[in-house]
mmCIF file of C-alpha atoms and ligand atoms in Angstrom:
data_model
loop_
_atom_site.group_PDB
_atom_site.id
_atom_site.type_symbol
_atom_site.label_atom_id
_atom_site.label_comp_id
_atom_site.label_asym_id
_atom_site.label_seq_id
_atom_site.Cartn_x
_atom_site.Cartn_y
_atom_site.Cartn_z
ATOM 1 C CA MET A 49 211.286 -38.285 2.571
ATOM 2 C CA THR A 50 214.924 -38.910 3.577
ATOM 3 C CA GLU A 51 216.561 -36.095 5.238
ATOM 4 C CA VAL A 52 219.942 -36.725 6.813
ATOM 5 C CA HIS A 53 221.105 -34.956 9.988
ATOM 6 C CA LEU A 54 224.554 -35.295 11.328
ATOM 7 C CA ARG A 55 224.798 -33.856 14.716
ATOM 8 C CA ASN A 56 228.096 -32.897 16.532
ATOM 9 C CA LEU A 57 230.024 -35.878 15.280
ATOM 10 C CA VAL A 58 233.370 -36.306 16.911
ATOM 11 C CA LYS A 59 235.720 -39.036 15.816
ATOM 12 C CA THR A 60 239.347 -39.579 16.899
ATOM 13 C CA TYR A 61 241.155 -42.656 15.526
ATOM 14 C CA PRO A 62 243.125 -44.648 18.098
ATOM 15 C CA GLY A 63 246.581 -43.225 18.490
ATOM 16 C CA ALA A 64 245.787 -40.034 16.418
ATOM 17 C CA SER A 65 246.662 -36.665 17.892
ATOM 18 C CA ALA A 66 243.866 -34.682 16.182
ATOM 19 C CA ARG A 67 240.269 -35.370 15.700
ATOM 20 C CA ALA A 68 239.348 -36.722 12.208
ATOM 21 C CA THR A 69 236.048 -34.904 12.557
ATOM 22 C CA ASP A 70 235.673 -32.249 15.216
ATOM 23 C CA ASP A 71 232.089 -31.617 16.285
ATOM 24 C CA VAL A 72 230.688 -31.669 12.711
ATOM 25 C CA SER A 73 227.033 -31.055 12.086
ATOM 26 C CA LEU A 74 225.413 -31.124 8.626
ATOM 27 C CA ASP A 75 221.776 -31.325 7.495
ATOM 28 C CA ILE A 76 221.053 -32.774 4.062
ATOM 29 C CA ALA A 77 217.581 -32.163 2.713
ATOM 30 C CA ASP A 78 215.412 -34.794 1.050
ATOM 31 C CA GLY A 79 216.674 -35.330 -2.509
ATOM 32 C CA GLU A 80 219.606 -32.975 -2.095
ATOM 33 C CA PHE A 81 222.940 -33.686 -3.664
ATOM 34 C CA MET A 82 225.456 -32.626 -0.906
ATOM 35 C CA VAL A 83 229.151 -32.553 -1.818
ATOM 36 C CA LEU A 84 231.859 -32.819 0.869
ATOM 37 C CA LEU A 85 234.962 -31.009 -0.500
ATOM 38 C CA GLY A 86 238.398 -30.569 1.042
ATOM 39 C CA PRO A 87 242.046 -31.491 0.840
ATOM 40 C CA SER A 88 243.439 -34.942 1.622
ATOM 41 C CA GLY A 89 243.179 -35.853 5.322
ATOM 42 C CA CYS A 90 240.461 -33.211 6.206
ATOM 43 C CA GLY A 91 237.939 -35.928 7.385
ATOM 44 C CA LYS A 92 235.581 -36.233 4.431
ATOM 45 C CA THR A 93 235.782 -39.987 4.145
ATOM 46 C CA THR A 94 235.524 -40.414 7.861
ATOM 47 C CA LEU A 95 232.265 -38.401 7.849
ATOM 48 C CA LEU A 96 230.919 -40.420 4.979
ATOM 49 C CA ARG A 97 231.965 -43.733 6.590
ATOM 50 C CA MET A 98 230.195 -42.775 9.822
ATOM 51 C CA LEU A 99 226.958 -42.133 7.931
ATOM 52 C CA ALA A 100 227.449 -45.502 6.176
ATOM 53 C CA GLY A 101 227.976 -47.239 9.481
ATOM 54 C CA LEU A 102 231.533 -48.346 8.627
ATOM 55 C CA GLU A 103 232.997 -46.157 11.446
ATOM 56 C CA LEU A 104 231.320 -45.314 14.776
ATOM 57 C CA PRO A 105 231.557 -41.803 16.136
ATOM 58 C CA ASP A 106 232.959 -41.173 19.587
ATOM 59 C CA SER A 107 230.008 -38.903 20.205
ATOM 60 C CA GLY A 108 227.263 -37.201 18.298
ATOM 61 C CA GLN A 109 224.168 -38.531 16.461
ATOM 62 C CA ILE A 110 223.156 -39.536 12.997
ATOM 63 C CA VAL A 111 219.511 -39.377 11.935
ATOM 64 C CA VAL A 112 218.357 -40.727 8.570
ATOM 65 C CA GLY A 113 214.756 -40.267 7.501
ATOM 66 C CA GLY A 114 213.757 -39.550 11.129
ATOM 67 C CA ARG A 115 215.501 -42.673 12.478
ATOM 68 C CA ASP A 116 218.511 -42.553 14.761
ATOM 69 C CA VAL A 117 220.992 -44.850 13.005
ATOM 70 C CA THR A 118 224.063 -43.777 14.882
ATOM 71 C CA TYR A 119 224.953 -47.264 16.104
ATOM 72 C CA LEU A 120 223.083 -49.400 13.580
ATOM 73 C CA PRO A 121 225.160 -51.757 11.383
ATOM 74 C CA PRO A 122 225.474 -50.704 7.756
ATOM 75 C CA LYS A 123 223.011 -53.247 6.463
ATOM 76 C CA ASP A 124 220.192 -51.783 8.589
ATOM 77 C CA ARG A 125 220.615 -48.269 7.316
ATOM 78 C CA ASN A 126 219.305 -48.681 3.765
ATOM 79 C CA LEU A 127 222.169 -46.736 2.208
ATOM 80 C CA SER A 128 224.160 -47.668 -0.855
ATOM 81 C CA MET A 129 227.734 -46.746 -1.619
ATOM 82 C CA VAL A 130 229.911 -46.197 -4.603
ATOM 83 C CA PHE A 131 233.726 -46.288 -3.942
ATOM 84 C CA GLN A 132 236.673 -44.933 -5.719
ATOM 85 C CA SER A 133 237.855 -48.431 -6.642
ATOM 86 C CA TYR A 134 235.217 -49.948 -8.782
ATOM 87 C CA ALA A 135 234.503 -52.823 -6.372
ATOM 88 C CA VAL A 136 232.608 -55.009 -8.795
ATOM 89 C CA PHE A 137 232.691 -58.840 -8.643
ATOM 90 C CA PRO A 138 235.114 -60.038 -11.368
ATOM 91 C CA HIS A 139 233.424 -63.452 -11.664
ATOM 92 C CA ARG A 140 229.922 -62.317 -12.085
ATOM 93 C CA THR A 141 228.432 -60.806 -15.225
ATOM 94 C CA VAL A 142 227.427 -57.196 -15.472
ATOM 95 C CA ARG A 143 223.780 -58.305 -14.975
ATOM 96 C CA ALA A 144 224.593 -60.274 -11.853
ATOM 97 C CA ASN A 145 226.739 -57.476 -10.449
ATOM 98 C CA ILE A 146 224.047 -54.906 -10.825
ATOM 99 C CA GLY A 147 221.381 -57.252 -9.420
ATOM 100 C CA PHE A 148 223.574 -58.488 -6.540
ATOM 101 C CA GLY A 149 221.963 -56.358 -3.825
ATOM 102 C CA LEU A 150 218.462 -57.175 -4.959
ATOM 103 C CA THR A 151 219.151 -60.922 -5.135
ATOM 104 C CA MET A 152 220.677 -60.737 -1.586
ATOM 105 C CA ARG A 153 217.528 -59.196 -0.330
ATOM 106 C CA GLY A 154 215.477 -62.035 -1.767
ATOM 107 C CA VAL A 155 213.759 -59.998 -4.496
ATOM 108 C CA ASP A 156 212.201 -62.306 -7.091
ATOM 109 C CA ALA A 157 213.983 -62.897 -10.296
ATOM 110 C CA ASP A 158 211.533 -61.102 -12.576
ATOM 111 C CA GLU A 159 211.672 -58.007 -10.460
ATOM 112 C CA VAL A 160 215.551 -58.157 -10.368
ATOM 113 C CA ARG A 161 215.543 -58.415 -14.197
ATOM 114 C CA ARG A 162 213.214 -55.510 -14.597
ATOM 115 C CA LYS A 163 215.223 -53.250 -12.243
ATOM 116 C CA VAL A 164 218.554 -54.209 -13.674
ATOM 117 C CA ASP A 165 217.325 -53.399 -17.184
ATOM 118 C CA TRP A 166 216.077 -50.025 -15.860
ATOM 119 C CA ALA A 167 219.445 -49.123 -14.238
ATOM 120 C CA ALA A 168 221.458 -50.527 -17.172
ATOM 121 C CA GLY A 169 219.394 -48.252 -19.477
ATOM 122 C CA LEU A 170 220.125 -45.180 -17.388
ATOM 123 C CA LEU A 171 223.802 -45.932 -17.358
ATOM 124 C CA GLN A 172 224.089 -47.004 -21.033
ATOM 125 C CA LEU A 173 225.142 -50.510 -20.021
ATOM 126 C CA GLY A 174 222.480 -52.282 -21.982
ATOM 127 C CA PRO A 175 224.827 -53.850 -24.598
ATOM 128 C CA TYR A 176 227.203 -55.062 -21.839
ATOM 129 C CA LEU A 177 224.889 -57.019 -19.493
ATOM 130 C CA ASP A 178 226.309 -60.470 -20.367
ATOM 131 C CA ARG A 179 229.996 -59.417 -20.168
ATOM 132 C CA TYR A 180 232.243 -59.777 -17.237
ATOM 133 C CA PRO A 181 233.956 -56.791 -15.631
ATOM 134 C CA THR A 182 237.346 -57.626 -17.075
ATOM 135 C CA GLN A 183 235.857 -57.051 -20.515
ATOM 136 C CA LEU A 184 234.816 -53.467 -19.662
ATOM 137 C CA SER A 185 236.793 -50.179 -19.566
ATOM 138 C CA GLY A 186 237.294 -48.376 -16.206
ATOM 139 C CA GLY A 187 234.489 -46.072 -16.960
ATOM 140 C CA GLN A 188 232.022 -48.811 -17.777
ATOM 141 C CA ARG A 189 233.031 -50.655 -14.637
ATOM 142 C CA GLN A 190 232.282 -47.678 -12.620
ATOM 143 C CA ARG A 191 228.914 -47.310 -14.300
ATOM 144 C CA VAL A 192 228.179 -50.872 -13.121
ATOM 145 C CA ALA A 193 229.070 -49.906 -9.557
ATOM 146 C CA VAL A 194 226.760 -46.859 -9.810
ATOM 147 C CA ALA A 195 223.958 -49.044 -11.353
ATOM 148 C CA ARG A 196 224.325 -51.534 -8.492
ATOM 149 C CA ALA A 197 223.973 -48.690 -6.087
ATOM 150 C CA ILE A 198 220.864 -47.268 -7.588
ATOM 151 C CA VAL A 199 218.808 -50.409 -8.150
ATOM 152 C CA VAL A 200 218.311 -51.117 -4.512
ATOM 153 C CA ASP A 201 216.105 -48.005 -3.790
ATOM 154 C CA ALA A 202 218.395 -46.905 -1.042
ATOM 155 C CA ASP A 203 217.324 -43.956 1.117
ATOM 156 C CA VAL A 204 220.709 -42.290 0.665
ATOM 157 C CA LEU A 205 223.400 -42.697 -1.942
ATOM 158 C CA LEU A 206 226.949 -42.339 -0.731
ATOM 159 C CA MET A 207 229.789 -41.781 -3.149
ATOM 160 C CA ASP A 208 233.457 -41.591 -2.259
ATOM 161 C CA GLU A 209 235.522 -40.085 -5.167
ATOM 162 C CA PRO A 210 233.725 -42.248 -7.676
ATOM 163 C CA LEU A 211 235.256 -40.431 -10.701
ATOM 164 C CA SER A 212 238.858 -40.163 -9.532
ATOM 165 C CA ASN A 213 240.146 -43.337 -11.219
ATOM 166 C CA LEU A 214 238.889 -42.185 -14.637
ATOM 167 C CA ASP A 215 240.845 -40.248 -17.220
ATOM 168 C CA ALA A 216 240.075 -36.534 -17.573
ATOM 169 C CA LEU A 217 237.820 -36.708 -20.621
ATOM 170 C CA LEU A 218 235.758 -39.717 -19.285
ATOM 171 C CA ARG A 219 235.511 -37.956 -15.919
ATOM 172 C CA LEU A 220 233.878 -34.941 -17.540
ATOM 173 C CA SER A 221 231.280 -36.928 -19.478
ATOM 174 C CA PHE A 222 230.492 -39.296 -16.554
ATOM 175 C CA ARG A 223 230.204 -36.275 -14.268
ATOM 176 C CA ALA A 224 227.426 -34.902 -16.372
ATOM 177 C CA ASP A 225 225.739 -38.246 -16.759
ATOM 178 C CA LEU A 226 225.938 -38.774 -12.926
ATOM 179 C CA LYS A 227 224.323 -35.357 -12.295
ATOM 180 C CA LYS A 228 221.478 -36.000 -14.609
ATOM 181 C CA LEU A 229 220.947 -39.499 -13.178
ATOM 182 C CA VAL A 230 220.828 -38.364 -9.541
ATOM 183 C CA GLU A 231 218.496 -35.515 -10.537
ATOM 184 C CA ASP A 232 216.247 -37.905 -12.292
ATOM 185 C CA ILE A 233 216.107 -40.513 -9.418
ATOM 186 C CA GLY A 234 216.018 -37.840 -6.733
ATOM 187 C CA THR A 235 217.834 -39.823 -4.097
ATOM 188 C CA THR A 236 219.423 -37.887 -1.223
ATOM 189 C CA THR A 237 223.139 -38.058 -1.914
ATOM 190 C CA LEU A 238 226.371 -37.379 -0.073
ATOM 191 C CA TYR A 239 229.352 -37.211 -2.451
ATOM 192 C CA VAL A 240 233.032 -36.927 -1.290
ATOM 193 C CA THR A 241 235.655 -35.330 -3.483
ATOM 194 C CA HIS A 242 238.851 -33.278 -3.224
ATOM 195 C CA ASP A 243 238.210 -31.998 -6.782
ATOM 196 C CA GLN A 244 236.718 -28.489 -6.618
ATOM 197 C CA SER A 245 235.477 -28.514 -10.229
ATOM 198 C CA GLU A 246 233.460 -31.759 -9.459
ATOM 199 C CA ALA A 247 232.048 -30.138 -6.334
ATOM 200 C CA LEU A 248 230.920 -26.942 -8.137
ATOM 201 C CA SER A 249 229.373 -28.933 -11.011
ATOM 202 C CA LEU A 250 227.568 -31.604 -9.017
ATOM 203 C CA GLY A 251 226.502 -30.147 -5.642
ATOM 204 C CA ASN A 252 223.138 -28.535 -4.789
ATOM 205 C CA ARG A 253 225.285 -27.429 -1.868
ATOM 206 C CA VAL A 254 229.059 -27.844 -1.138
ATOM 207 C CA ALA A 255 230.351 -28.395 2.406
ATOM 208 C CA VAL A 256 233.989 -27.361 2.445
ATOM 209 C CA MET A 257 236.013 -29.180 5.170
ATOM 210 C CA ARG A 258 239.394 -28.356 6.743
ATOM 211 C CA ASP A 259 241.012 -30.147 9.607
ATOM 212 C CA GLY A 260 237.932 -32.035 10.647
ATOM 213 C CA VAL A 261 235.607 -29.005 10.527
ATOM 214 C CA ILE A 262 233.054 -27.804 7.953
ATOM 215 C CA VAL A 263 234.235 -24.231 7.250
ATOM 216 C CA GLN A 264 231.494 -23.246 4.689
ATOM 217 C CA CYS A 265 228.400 -24.937 3.475
ATOM 218 C CA GLU A 266 226.391 -23.195 0.745
ATOM 219 C CA ASP A 267 225.376 -23.386 -2.856
ATOM 220 C CA PRO A 268 228.389 -23.800 -5.131
ATOM 221 C CA LEU A 269 228.341 -20.327 -6.721
ATOM 222 C CA ARG A 270 228.149 -18.542 -3.421
ATOM 223 C CA VAL A 271 231.088 -20.622 -2.114
ATOM 224 C CA TYR A 272 232.977 -19.579 -5.236
ATOM 225 C CA ASP A 273 231.952 -15.976 -5.203
ATOM 226 C CA GLU A 274 232.000 -15.300 -1.457
ATOM 227 C CA PRO A 275 234.483 -17.582 0.260
ATOM 228 C CA VAL A 276 234.283 -17.166 3.955
ATOM 229 C CA SER A 277 237.990 -17.453 4.401
ATOM 230 C CA ARG A 278 241.261 -17.312 2.450
ATOM 231 C CA PHE A 279 241.385 -21.072 2.719
ATOM 232 C CA VAL A 280 238.142 -21.568 0.848
ATOM 233 C CA GLY A 281 238.935 -18.952 -1.840
ATOM 234 C CA GLY A 282 242.371 -20.497 -2.346
ATOM 235 C CA PHE A 283 241.020 -24.033 -2.484
ATOM 236 C CA ILE A 284 238.121 -23.446 -4.823
ATOM 237 C CA GLY A 285 238.749 -22.098 -8.355
ATOM 238 C CA SER A 286 241.292 -22.559 -10.910
ATOM 239 C CA PRO A 287 243.307 -20.407 -10.731
ATOM 240 C CA PRO A 288 242.688 -19.934 -7.046
ATOM 241 C CA MET A 289 241.385 -16.530 -5.803
ATOM 242 C CA ASN A 290 244.125 -13.796 -5.771
ATOM 243 C CA PHE A 291 245.036 -12.392 -2.441
ATOM 244 C CA LEU A 292 246.829 -9.057 -2.170
ATOM 245 C CA ARG A 293 248.213 -7.535 1.008
ATOM 246 C CA ALA A 294 246.787 -4.083 1.455
ATOM 247 C CA ARG A 295 246.825 -1.470 4.222
ATOM 248 C CA ILE A 296 243.669 0.383 5.025
ATOM 249 C CA ASP A 297 244.091 4.147 4.446
ATOM 250 C CA THR A 298 241.344 6.494 5.697
ATOM 251 C CA GLY A 299 243.159 9.676 4.473
ATOM 252 C CA GLY A 300 241.734 9.724 0.952
ATOM 253 C CA GLN A 301 241.225 13.091 -0.629
ATOM 254 C CA ASP A 302 237.401 13.154 -0.407
ATOM 255 C CA GLY A 303 237.400 11.288 2.898
ATOM 256 C CA GLY A 304 236.957 7.889 1.221
ATOM 257 C CA VAL A 305 238.559 4.650 2.471
ATOM 258 C CA LEU A 306 241.355 3.264 0.367
ATOM 259 C CA ALA A 307 243.357 0.035 0.312
ATOM 260 C CA ASP A 308 247.036 0.718 -0.299
ATOM 261 C CA LEU A 309 248.623 -2.188 -2.168
ATOM 262 C CA GLY A 310 252.175 -0.869 -1.757
ATOM 263 C CA GLY A 311 252.084 2.414 -3.669
ATOM 264 C CA GLN A 312 248.926 2.127 -5.752
ATOM 265 C CA VAL A 313 245.429 2.251 -4.108
ATOM 266 C CA VAL A 314 241.899 0.905 -4.807
ATOM 267 C CA PRO A 315 238.717 2.085 -3.038
ATOM 268 C CA ALA A 316 237.791 0.024 -0.051
ATOM 269 C CA PRO A 317 234.360 -0.302 1.566
ATOM 270 C CA ALA A 318 233.445 2.377 4.130
ATOM 271 C CA ALA A 319 232.730 -0.327 6.655
ATOM 272 C CA LEU A 320 236.577 -0.942 6.884
ATOM 273 C CA ARG A 321 237.249 2.541 8.114
ATOM 274 C CA PRO A 322 237.751 1.369 11.705
ATOM 275 C CA LEU A 323 240.620 -0.782 10.368
ATOM 276 C CA GLY A 324 242.562 2.331 9.299
ATOM 277 C CA GLY A 325 246.265 1.662 9.315
ATOM 278 C CA THR A 326 245.949 -2.110 9.594
ATOM 279 C CA GLU A 327 246.817 -4.720 7.015
ATOM 280 C CA VAL A 328 244.054 -6.746 5.301
ATOM 281 C CA HIS A 329 244.005 -9.164 2.462
ATOM 282 C CA LEU A 330 242.086 -8.286 -0.738
ATOM 283 C CA GLY A 331 240.633 -11.267 -2.474
ATOM 284 C CA VAL A 332 239.763 -11.039 -6.197
ATOM 285 C CA ARG A 333 238.934 -13.722 -8.796
ATOM 286 C CA ALA A 334 241.164 -13.843 -11.869
ATOM 287 C CA GLU A 335 238.255 -13.581 -14.354
ATOM 288 C CA THR A 336 236.720 -10.523 -12.737
ATOM 289 C CA ILE A 337 239.866 -8.306 -13.313
ATOM 290 C CA GLY A 338 239.817 -6.129 -16.422
ATOM 291 C CA ILE A 339 243.102 -5.974 -18.400
ATOM 292 C CA SER A 340 244.241 -3.476 -21.017
ATOM 293 C CA HIS A 341 247.355 -2.177 -22.651
ATOM 294 C CA GLU A 342 245.886 1.363 -22.389
ATOM 295 C CA ARG A 343 245.814 3.312 -19.265
ATOM 296 C CA ARG A 344 242.329 3.540 -17.824
ATOM 297 C CA PRO A 345 241.104 5.803 -14.991
ATOM 298 C CA GLY A 346 241.501 4.081 -11.593
ATOM 299 C CA ALA A 347 243.361 1.128 -13.150
ATOM 300 C CA LEU A 348 246.455 -0.328 -11.442
ATOM 301 C CA ARG A 349 249.690 -0.418 -13.242
ATOM 302 C CA ALA A 350 251.194 -3.923 -13.573
ATOM 303 C CA THR A 351 253.939 -5.664 -15.361
ATOM 304 C CA VAL A 352 253.341 -8.924 -17.205
ATOM 305 C CA ARG A 353 255.490 -11.803 -15.834
ATOM 306 C CA VAL A 354 253.955 -14.727 -17.796
ATOM 307 C CA PHE A 355 251.405 -14.973 -20.578
ATOM 308 C CA GLU A 356 249.641 -18.322 -21.020
ATOM 309 C CA PRO A 357 247.102 -19.115 -23.713
ATOM 310 C CA LEU A 358 244.620 -21.640 -22.341
ATOM 311 C CA GLY A 359 242.539 -22.141 -25.438
ATOM 312 C CA SER A 360 239.242 -20.715 -24.302
ATOM 313 C CA ALA A 361 240.918 -17.902 -22.339
ATOM 314 C CA VAL A 362 244.298 -16.452 -21.576
ATOM 315 C CA LEU A 363 245.950 -16.353 -18.204
ATOM 316 C CA VAL A 364 248.261 -13.430 -17.419
ATOM 317 C CA THR A 365 250.460 -13.498 -14.345
ATOM 318 C CA ALA A 366 251.284 -9.913 -13.497
ATOM 319 C CA ASP A 367 253.147 -7.982 -10.893
ATOM 320 C CA VAL A 368 251.441 -5.107 -9.054
ATOM 321 C CA ASP A 369 253.762 -3.225 -6.660
ATOM 322 C CA GLY A 370 255.715 -6.490 -6.038
ATOM 323 C CA GLN A 371 252.631 -8.665 -5.561
ATOM 324 C CA GLU A 372 251.556 -11.397 -7.941
ATOM 325 C CA VAL A 373 248.115 -11.291 -9.618
ATOM 326 C CA LYS A 374 246.548 -13.739 -12.005
ATOM 327 C CA VAL A 375 244.153 -12.335 -14.564
ATOM 328 C CA GLN A 376 242.007 -14.412 -16.820
ATOM 329 C CA ALA A 377 241.099 -12.588 -20.027
ATOM 330 C CA ALA A 378 239.403 -13.231 -23.281
ATOM 331 C CA ASN A 379 241.401 -15.419 -25.694
ATOM 332 C CA THR A 380 241.785 -12.461 -28.033
ATOM 333 C CA PHE A 381 244.013 -10.587 -25.555
ATOM 334 C CA ARG A 382 247.717 -10.760 -26.199
ATOM 335 C CA ALA A 383 250.709 -9.761 -24.057
ATOM 336 C CA SER A 384 254.304 -10.563 -23.572
ATOM 337 C CA SER A 385 256.532 -10.660 -20.500
ATOM 338 C CA ALA A 386 257.642 -7.234 -19.305
ATOM 339 C CA ASP A 387 254.665 -5.488 -20.992
ATOM 340 C CA THR A 388 253.001 -2.757 -18.933
ATOM 341 C CA VAL A 389 249.296 -3.444 -18.514
ATOM 342 C CA TRP A 390 246.417 -1.770 -16.593
ATOM 343 C CA LEU A 391 244.220 -3.748 -14.321
ATOM 344 C CA THR A 392 240.688 -2.728 -13.338
ATOM 345 C CA LEU A 393 239.215 -4.080 -10.151
ATOM 346 C CA ALA A 394 235.391 -3.742 -9.838
ATOM 347 C CA PRO A 395 234.534 -2.836 -6.249
ATOM 348 C CA ASP A 396 231.621 -5.407 -6.152
ATOM 349 C CA ASP A 397 234.088 -8.237 -7.022
ATOM 350 C CA LEU A 398 236.473 -7.508 -4.153
ATOM 351 C CA ARG A 399 236.411 -9.600 -0.997
ATOM 352 C CA TRP A 400 238.229 -8.478 2.129
ATOM 353 C CA TYR A 401 239.917 -10.736 4.697
ATOM 354 C CA ASP A 402 241.406 -10.224 8.119
ATOM 355 C CA ALA A 403 245.195 -10.529 7.687
ATOM 356 C CA GLU A 404 245.572 -12.637 10.946
ATOM 357 C CA THR A 405 242.505 -14.759 11.133
ATOM 358 C CA GLU A 406 242.161 -14.939 7.332
ATOM 359 C CA LEU A 407 238.426 -14.833 7.762
ATOM 360 C CA ALA A 408 236.164 -12.647 5.578
ATOM 361 C CA LEU A 409 235.555 -9.118 6.886
ATOM 362 C CA GLU A 410 231.956 -7.681 7.185
ATOM 363 C CA THR A 411 231.712 -5.004 4.562
ATOM 364 C CA ALA A 412 227.978 -4.538 4.201
HETATM 365 P P1 LIG B 607 241.467 -38.328 1.502
HETATM 366 O O1 LIG B 607 240.866 -37.368 0.480
HETATM 367 O O2 LIG B 607 242.897 -38.382 1.478
HETATM 368 O O3 LIG B 607 240.746 -39.690 1.535
HETATM 369 P P2 LIG B 607 239.871 -37.443 3.767
HETATM 370 O O4 LIG B 607 239.544 -35.974 3.860
HETATM 371 O O5 LIG B 607 238.781 -38.358 3.277
HETATM 372 O O6 LIG B 607 241.229 -37.619 2.964
HETATM 373 P P3 LIG B 607 239.920 -39.063 6.144
HETATM 374 O O7 LIG B 607 240.356 -40.269 5.376
HETATM 375 O O8 LIG B 607 238.647 -38.919 6.660
HETATM 376 O O9 LIG B 607 240.303 -37.747 5.270
HETATM 377 O O10 LIG B 607 241.043 -38.900 7.254
HETATM 378 C C1 LIG B 607 240.955 -37.862 8.223
HETATM 379 C C2 LIG B 607 242.088 -38.100 9.262
HETATM 380 O O11 LIG B 607 241.974 -39.318 10.015
HETATM 381 C C3 LIG B 607 243.465 -38.103 8.613
HETATM 382 O O12 LIG B 607 244.410 -37.460 9.399
HETATM 383 C C4 LIG B 607 243.782 -39.605 8.500
HETATM 384 O O13 LIG B 607 245.118 -39.820 8.481
HETATM 385 C C5 LIG B 607 243.120 -40.117 9.717
HETATM 386 N N1 LIG B 607 242.662 -41.544 9.539
HETATM 387 C C6 LIG B 607 241.732 -41.934 8.597
HETATM 388 N N2 LIG B 607 241.490 -43.269 8.740
HETATM 389 C C7 LIG B 607 242.206 -43.706 9.795
HETATM 390 C C8 LIG B 607 242.346 -44.985 10.440
HETATM 391 N N3 LIG B 607 241.690 -46.047 10.087
HETATM 392 N N4 LIG B 607 243.211 -44.999 11.523
HETATM 393 C C9 LIG B 607 243.925 -43.923 11.888
HETATM 394 N N5 LIG B 607 243.767 -42.718 11.323
HETATM 395 C C10 LIG B 607 242.968 -42.560 10.329
#
């Protein structure tokens, strides 16, 4: 059982004005695949390096498998790491690279051979065991690095942007292989990325970081569907969540609460009634918006600015009362710029944010 507990980790680099991690706590369950996601400089790598023992926190505690490892050197933590750069030894064969950690630990040669064959099989490296890294593609080299990390039976697997040097196609196929592999071996994993699609695809949970703080940590679909802030909604999703400025209007005909987008209105949750007269931000995902050339009851009138076929879908950038909205529709939908279209927003798909704090408003 290897649970990981990061408790109140604070780290400030010498000479830095801000904390790289600012009182971060995170619990990773045994066998869980936890993804740390956030923009460049938000502190993800620092957090991973503190868990690895490559950086020491100023304060806080790191517990792995019930053991306080906060100040232990990396070699005493029984963790293994895969980096963005392939970090394989150029003058050793693939077999020697994969077996390196085991050999260093004094594991006998037969056992090393058996384990290397096992890992090479999982990573489809069997045919390449006698080659040198220069005779491999980038993707194969990264497979060697992953194989080397998994053969040692580490308690925790740490991966820092392992796919980011691969081209787009290879990244997709390796991502799926990696997911299957980690599910099969069941090792507790912390994975750092700034790529939101990787985070959604791989993580049992995704911890979104900003400015040294974890701002949301939940299962990927929940992070996608119910971002706790504009930042999260804007960072996750392609296209990002739409945000529309709206004023809460409590003077609806039947006493209902409305959100005025600048002329046109949509129904707003009754819980927002106390915010009457104030500005809020309405968040809505592009693929939840209905679009039609015919007027529909309750639909918003919009003007098409840009129509983009994406292959599997189409992306329409439209103007609603001077505000831009992106709509992702079925690839059978057609439109041209300047067309009038009608947008349907389903109440259940709308999220509401405070205009000042940009945090989600309670609507239940
Ligand atoms: P990236 O995705 O670009 O790697 P990150 O989210 O992993 O970013 P960190 O590398 O953890 O972010 O950096 C967090 C902050 O700490 C940044 O402001 C960075 O400039 C700073 N920082 C990182 N390493 C050092 C260092 N060795 N010395 C000083 N400052 C550092």
